[in-house]
Amino acid sequence: MVKGFVYTAVYAVFTIVIPIVTFSLFYDLVVQGMPLEITQLDFYDTTFWVVALGLVVSGCAFFKYSSPKQSIRKGIFAFIQLLVNCFYIWSYRYSFATNISFVISGFGGFTLNLQQMLLVYLGIYFLTIVIKVYDIFDFTINREKIRENRMKA
């Protein structure tokens, strides 16, 4: 139970606090006295979705990490959390976080494109989904053996 609360706090920091602080720093970035302005206007919409989906990810983390080791419940919540993480990362694709356009006062601007990095993360998550589905089948098939080993320990 305590482990679930600890991991909920860890996931809240990584999925809510760090992205919002990063977006806030980029929003008001000054480099050597010259302000860099983000030209996208949906900064506040993005922070709303980061908080909303970050809370869902953190909630799933509680149930995943408070479940017994090698239980079907842990496997199902790990799978659900993985799907929510995919949705969380996919939501960045439709926000300003993948194509960040900066305007340097008096010099012009540039665009930072992070879409390929996002797709690499989603590819890794797809492979992890395959492993989690295997784990759920393994926990279901070997249910009695897992219970016997748990009772011995």
PDB file of C-alpha atoms in Angstrom:
ATOM      1  CA  MET A   1       0.000   0.000   0.000  1.00  0.00           C
ATOM      2  CA  VAL A   2       2.794   2.414   0.918  1.00  0.00           C
ATOM      3  CA  LYS A   3       4.647   1.372  -2.219  1.00  0.00           C
ATOM      4  CA  GLY A   4       1.588   2.400  -4.253  1.00  0.00           C
ATOM      5  CA  PHE A   5       1.537   5.884  -2.703  1.00  0.00           C
ATOM      6  CA  VAL A   6       5.279   6.324  -3.265  1.00  0.00           C
ATOM      7  CA  TYR A   7       5.037   5.398  -6.951  1.00  0.00           C
ATOM      8  CA  THR A   8       1.951   7.588  -7.359  1.00  0.00           C
ATOM      9  CA  ALA A   9       4.007  10.533  -6.101  1.00  0.00           C
ATOM     10  CA  VAL A  10       6.929   9.605  -8.373  1.00  0.00           C
ATOM     11  CA  TYR A  11       4.674   9.368 -11.431  1.00  0.00           C
ATOM     12  CA  ALA A  12       2.978  12.660 -10.499  1.00  0.00           C
ATOM     13  CA  VAL A  13       6.369  14.374 -10.440  1.00  0.00           C
ATOM     14  CA  PHE A  14       7.461  12.874 -13.772  1.00  0.00           C
ATOM     15  CA  THR A  15       4.159  13.275 -15.649  1.00  0.00           C
ATOM     16  CA  ILE A  16       2.848  16.542 -14.201  1.00  0.00           C
ATOM     17  CA  VAL A  17       5.448  18.650 -12.397  1.00  0.00           C
ATOM     18  CA  ILE A  18       8.461  18.237 -14.696  1.00  0.00           C
ATOM     19  CA  PRO A  19       6.529  18.849 -17.984  1.00  0.00           C
ATOM     20  CA  ILE A  20       4.748  21.920 -16.588  1.00  0.00           C
ATOM     21  CA  VAL A  21       7.998  23.381 -15.236  1.00  0.00           C
ATOM     22  CA  THR A  22       9.706  22.673 -18.575  1.00  0.00           C
ATOM     23  CA  PHE A  23       6.883  24.274 -20.576  1.00  0.00           C
ATOM     24  CA  SER A  24       6.870  27.282 -18.248  1.00  0.00           C
ATOM     25  CA  LEU A  25      10.622  27.734 -18.638  1.00  0.00           C
ATOM     26  CA  PHE A  26      10.345  27.532 -22.441  1.00  0.00           C
ATOM     27  CA  TYR A  27       7.421  29.940 -22.420  1.00  0.00           C
ATOM     28  CA  ASP A  28       9.512  32.707 -20.783  1.00  0.00           C
ATOM     29  CA  LEU A  29      12.989  31.792 -22.045  1.00  0.00           C
ATOM     30  CA  VAL A  30      15.628  34.545 -22.209  1.00  0.00           C
ATOM     31  CA  VAL A  31      19.026  33.766 -23.757  1.00  0.00           C
ATOM     32  CA  GLN A  32      21.788  36.333 -23.190  1.00  0.00           C
ATOM     33  CA  GLY A  33      19.297  39.123 -22.680  1.00  0.00           C
ATOM     34  CA  MET A  34      17.248  38.309 -25.785  1.00  0.00           C
ATOM     35  CA  PRO A  35      13.764  36.885 -25.204  1.00  0.00           C
ATOM     36  CA  LEU A  36      12.744  33.787 -27.126  1.00  0.00           C
ATOM     37  CA  GLU A  37       9.005  33.815 -27.707  1.00  0.00           C
ATOM     38  CA  ILE A  38       6.959  30.704 -28.365  1.00  0.00           C
ATOM     39  CA  THR A  39       4.551  31.465 -31.185  1.00  0.00           C
ATOM     40  CA  GLN A  40       1.992  28.775 -30.324  1.00  0.00           C
ATOM     41  CA  LEU A  41      -0.992  30.045 -28.382  1.00  0.00           C
ATOM     42  CA  ASP A  42      -2.258  26.743 -26.943  1.00  0.00           C
ATOM     43  CA  PHE A  43       0.184  26.655 -24.010  1.00  0.00           C
ATOM     44  CA  TYR A  44      -2.608  26.619 -21.406  1.00  0.00           C
ATOM     45  CA  ASP A  45      -4.591  23.914 -23.195  1.00  0.00           C
ATOM     46  CA  THR A  46      -1.504  21.719 -23.262  1.00  0.00           C
ATOM     47  CA  THR A  47      -0.844  22.203 -19.553  1.00  0.00           C
ATOM     48  CA  PHE A  48      -4.472  21.255 -18.843  1.00  0.00           C
ATOM     49  CA  TRP A  49      -4.102  17.967 -20.725  1.00  0.00           C
ATOM     50  CA  VAL A  50      -0.719  17.276 -19.118  1.00  0.00           C
ATOM     51  CA  VAL A  51      -2.298  17.616 -15.674  1.00  0.00           C
ATOM     52  CA  ALA A  52      -5.435  15.635 -16.565  1.00  0.00           C
ATOM     53  CA  LEU A  53      -3.633  12.705 -18.174  1.00  0.00           C
ATOM     54  CA  GLY A  54      -0.818  12.871 -15.611  1.00  0.00           C
ATOM     55  CA  LEU A  55      -3.372  12.326 -12.845  1.00  0.00           C
ATOM     56  CA  VAL A  56      -4.762   9.279 -14.659  1.00  0.00           C
ATOM     57  CA  VAL A  57      -1.250   7.854 -15.132  1.00  0.00           C
ATOM     58  CA  SER A  58      -0.455   8.479 -11.456  1.00  0.00           C
ATOM     59  CA  GLY A  59      -3.703   6.828 -10.364  1.00  0.00           C
ATOM     60  CA  CYS A  60      -2.935   3.735 -12.428  1.00  0.00           C
ATOM     61  CA  ALA A  61       0.536   3.643 -10.879  1.00  0.00           C
ATOM     62  CA  PHE A  62      -1.033   3.353  -7.411  1.00  0.00           C
ATOM     63  CA  PHE A  63      -3.035   0.259  -8.343  1.00  0.00           C
ATOM     64  CA  LYS A  64      -0.164  -1.309 -10.252  1.00  0.00           C
ATOM     65  CA  TYR A  65       2.421  -0.946  -7.495  1.00  0.00           C
ATOM     66  CA  SER A  66       0.090  -1.767  -4.586  1.00  0.00           C
ATOM     67  CA  SER A  67      -0.817  -5.137  -6.157  1.00  0.00           C
ATOM     68  CA  PRO A  68       0.967  -8.365  -5.151  1.00  0.00           C
ATOM     69  CA  LYS A  69       3.893  -9.483  -7.263  1.00  0.00           C
ATOM     70  CA  GLN A  70       2.985 -11.740 -10.234  1.00  0.00           C
ATOM     71  CA  SER A  71      -0.755 -11.336  -9.670  1.00  0.00           C
ATOM     72  CA  ILE A  72      -3.297 -11.029 -12.451  1.00  0.00           C
ATOM     73  CA  ARG A  73      -4.423  -7.708 -10.954  1.00  0.00           C
ATOM     74  CA  LYS A  74      -0.895  -6.317 -11.222  1.00  0.00           C
ATOM     75  CA  GLY A  75      -0.613  -7.511 -14.819  1.00  0.00           C
ATOM     76  CA  ILE A  76      -3.927  -5.933 -15.797  1.00  0.00           C
ATOM     77  CA  PHE A  77      -3.137  -2.614 -14.122  1.00  0.00           C
ATOM     78  CA  ALA A  78       0.345  -2.622 -15.676  1.00  0.00           C
ATOM     79  CA  PHE A  79      -1.302  -3.111 -19.079  1.00  0.00           C
ATOM     80  CA  ILE A  80      -3.845  -0.338 -18.412  1.00  0.00           C
ATOM     81  CA  GLN A  81      -1.096   1.996 -17.222  1.00  0.00           C
ATOM     82  CA  LEU A  82       0.901   1.258 -20.357  1.00  0.00           C
ATOM     83  CA  LEU A  83      -2.071   2.122 -22.571  1.00  0.00           C
ATOM     84  CA  VAL A  84      -2.653   5.341 -20.613  1.00  0.00           C
ATOM     85  CA  ASN A  85       1.054   6.200 -20.968  1.00  0.00           C
ATOM     86  CA  CYS A  86       0.742   5.709 -24.739  1.00  0.00           C
ATOM     87  CA  PHE A  87      -2.257   8.030 -24.809  1.00  0.00           C
ATOM     88  CA  TYR A  88      -0.337  10.527 -22.639  1.00  0.00           C
ATOM     89  CA  ILE A  89       2.617  10.558 -25.049  1.00  0.00           C
ATOM     90  CA  TRP A  90       0.324  10.588 -28.104  1.00  0.00           C
ATOM     91  CA  SER A  91      -1.432  13.680 -26.696  1.00  0.00           C
ATOM     92  CA  TYR A  92       1.870  15.554 -27.013  1.00  0.00           C
ATOM     93  CA  ARG A  93       1.664  15.026 -30.764  1.00  0.00           C
ATOM     94  CA  TYR A  94      -1.408  17.245 -30.974  1.00  0.00           C
ATOM     95  CA  SER A  95      -0.104  19.932 -28.671  1.00  0.00           C
ATOM     96  CA  PHE A  96       2.628  22.480 -29.230  1.00  0.00           C
ATOM     97  CA  ALA A  97       5.171  20.194 -27.563  1.00  0.00           C
ATOM     98  CA  THR A  98       6.374  18.420 -30.731  1.00  0.00           C
ATOM     99  CA  ASN A  99       6.788  21.430 -33.038  1.00  0.00           C
ATOM    100  CA  ILE A 100       8.066  24.282 -30.933  1.00  0.00           C
ATOM    101  CA  SER A 101       8.448  27.520 -32.896  1.00  0.00           C
ATOM    102  CA  PHE A 102      10.639  30.200 -31.346  1.00  0.00           C
ATOM    103  CA  VAL A 103      10.882  33.814 -32.463  1.00  0.00           C
ATOM    104  CA  ILE A 104      14.061  35.729 -31.595  1.00  0.00           C
ATOM    105  CA  SER A 105      13.328  39.433 -31.405  1.00  0.00           C
ATOM    106  CA  GLY A 106      15.084  41.195 -34.280  1.00  0.00           C
ATOM    107  CA  PHE A 107      16.673  38.058 -35.797  1.00  0.00           C
ATOM    108  CA  GLY A 108      13.910  35.736 -36.978  1.00  0.00           C
ATOM    109  CA  GLY A 109      12.963  32.346 -35.660  1.00  0.00           C
ATOM    110  CA  PHE A 110      13.406  28.593 -35.732  1.00  0.00           C
ATOM    111  CA  THR A 111      11.324  25.471 -35.185  1.00  0.00           C
ATOM    112  CA  LEU A 112      12.300  22.510 -33.011  1.00  0.00           C
ATOM    113  CA  ASN A 113      10.694  19.294 -34.336  1.00  0.00           C
ATOM    114  CA  LEU A 114      10.420  16.425 -31.833  1.00  0.00           C
ATOM    115  CA  GLN A 115       7.916  14.189 -33.652  1.00  0.00           C
ATOM    116  CA  GLN A 116      10.429  11.480 -34.571  1.00  0.00           C
ATOM    117  CA  MET A 117      11.517  11.146 -30.949  1.00  0.00           C
ATOM    118  CA  LEU A 118       7.867  10.777 -29.944  1.00  0.00           C
ATOM    119  CA  LEU A 119       7.350   8.006 -32.497  1.00  0.00           C
ATOM    120  CA  VAL A 120      10.432   6.161 -31.195  1.00  0.00           C
ATOM    121  CA  TYR A 121       8.952   6.258 -27.678  1.00  0.00           C
ATOM    122  CA  LEU A 122       5.641   4.921 -28.997  1.00  0.00           C
ATOM    123  CA  GLY A 123       7.493   2.094 -30.761  1.00  0.00           C
ATOM    124  CA  ILE A 124       9.157   1.142 -27.499  1.00  0.00           C
ATOM    125  CA  TYR A 125       5.782   1.254 -25.756  1.00  0.00           C
ATOM    126  CA  PHE A 126       4.314  -1.048 -28.431  1.00  0.00           C
ATOM    127  CA  LEU A 127       6.993  -3.655 -27.701  1.00  0.00           C
ATOM    128  CA  THR A 128       6.311  -3.279 -23.982  1.00  0.00           C
ATOM    129  CA  ILE A 129       2.583  -3.833 -24.610  1.00  0.00           C
ATOM    130  CA  VAL A 130       3.424  -7.168 -26.254  1.00  0.00           C
ATOM    131  CA  ILE A 131       5.439  -8.160 -23.175  1.00  0.00           C
ATOM    132  CA  LYS A 132       2.621  -7.127 -20.792  1.00  0.00           C
ATOM    133  CA  VAL A 133       0.064  -9.172 -22.743  1.00  0.00           C
ATOM    134  CA  TYR A 134       2.419 -12.158 -22.446  1.00  0.00           C
ATOM    135  CA  ASP A 135       2.743 -11.503 -18.695  1.00  0.00           C
ATOM    136  CA  ILE A 136      -1.036 -11.508 -18.254  1.00  0.00           C
ATOM    137  CA  PHE A 137      -1.298 -14.851 -20.078  1.00  0.00           C
ATOM    138  CA  ASP A 138       1.612 -16.226 -18.044  1.00  0.00           C
ATOM    139  CA  PHE A 139       0.076 -15.097 -14.740  1.00  0.00           C
ATOM    140  CA  THR A 140      -3.253 -16.663 -15.742  1.00  0.00           C
ATOM    141  CA  ILE A 141      -1.836 -19.992 -16.924  1.00  0.00           C
ATOM    142  CA  ASN A 142       0.615 -20.424 -14.020  1.00  0.00           C
ATOM    143  CA  ARG A 143      -1.777 -19.127 -11.374  1.00  0.00           C
ATOM    144  CA  GLU A 144      -1.609 -22.179  -9.088  1.00  0.00           C
ATOM    145  CA  LYS A 145       2.180 -22.436  -9.245  1.00  0.00           C
ATOM    146  CA  ILE A 146       2.545 -18.733  -8.400  1.00  0.00           C
ATOM    147  CA  ARG A 147       0.192 -19.137  -5.413  1.00  0.00           C
ATOM    148  CA  GLU A 148       2.122 -22.167  -4.154  1.00  0.00           C
ATOM    149  CA  ASN A 149       5.423 -20.299  -4.388  1.00  0.00           C
ATOM    150  CA  ARG A 150       3.885 -17.293  -2.626  1.00  0.00           C
ATOM    151  CA  MET A 151       2.645 -19.507   0.243  1.00  0.00           C
ATOM    152  CA  LYS A 152       6.077 -21.128   0.666  1.00  0.00           C
ATOM    153  CA  ALA A 153       7.813 -17.776   1.073  1.00  0.00           C
TER     154      ALA A 153
END
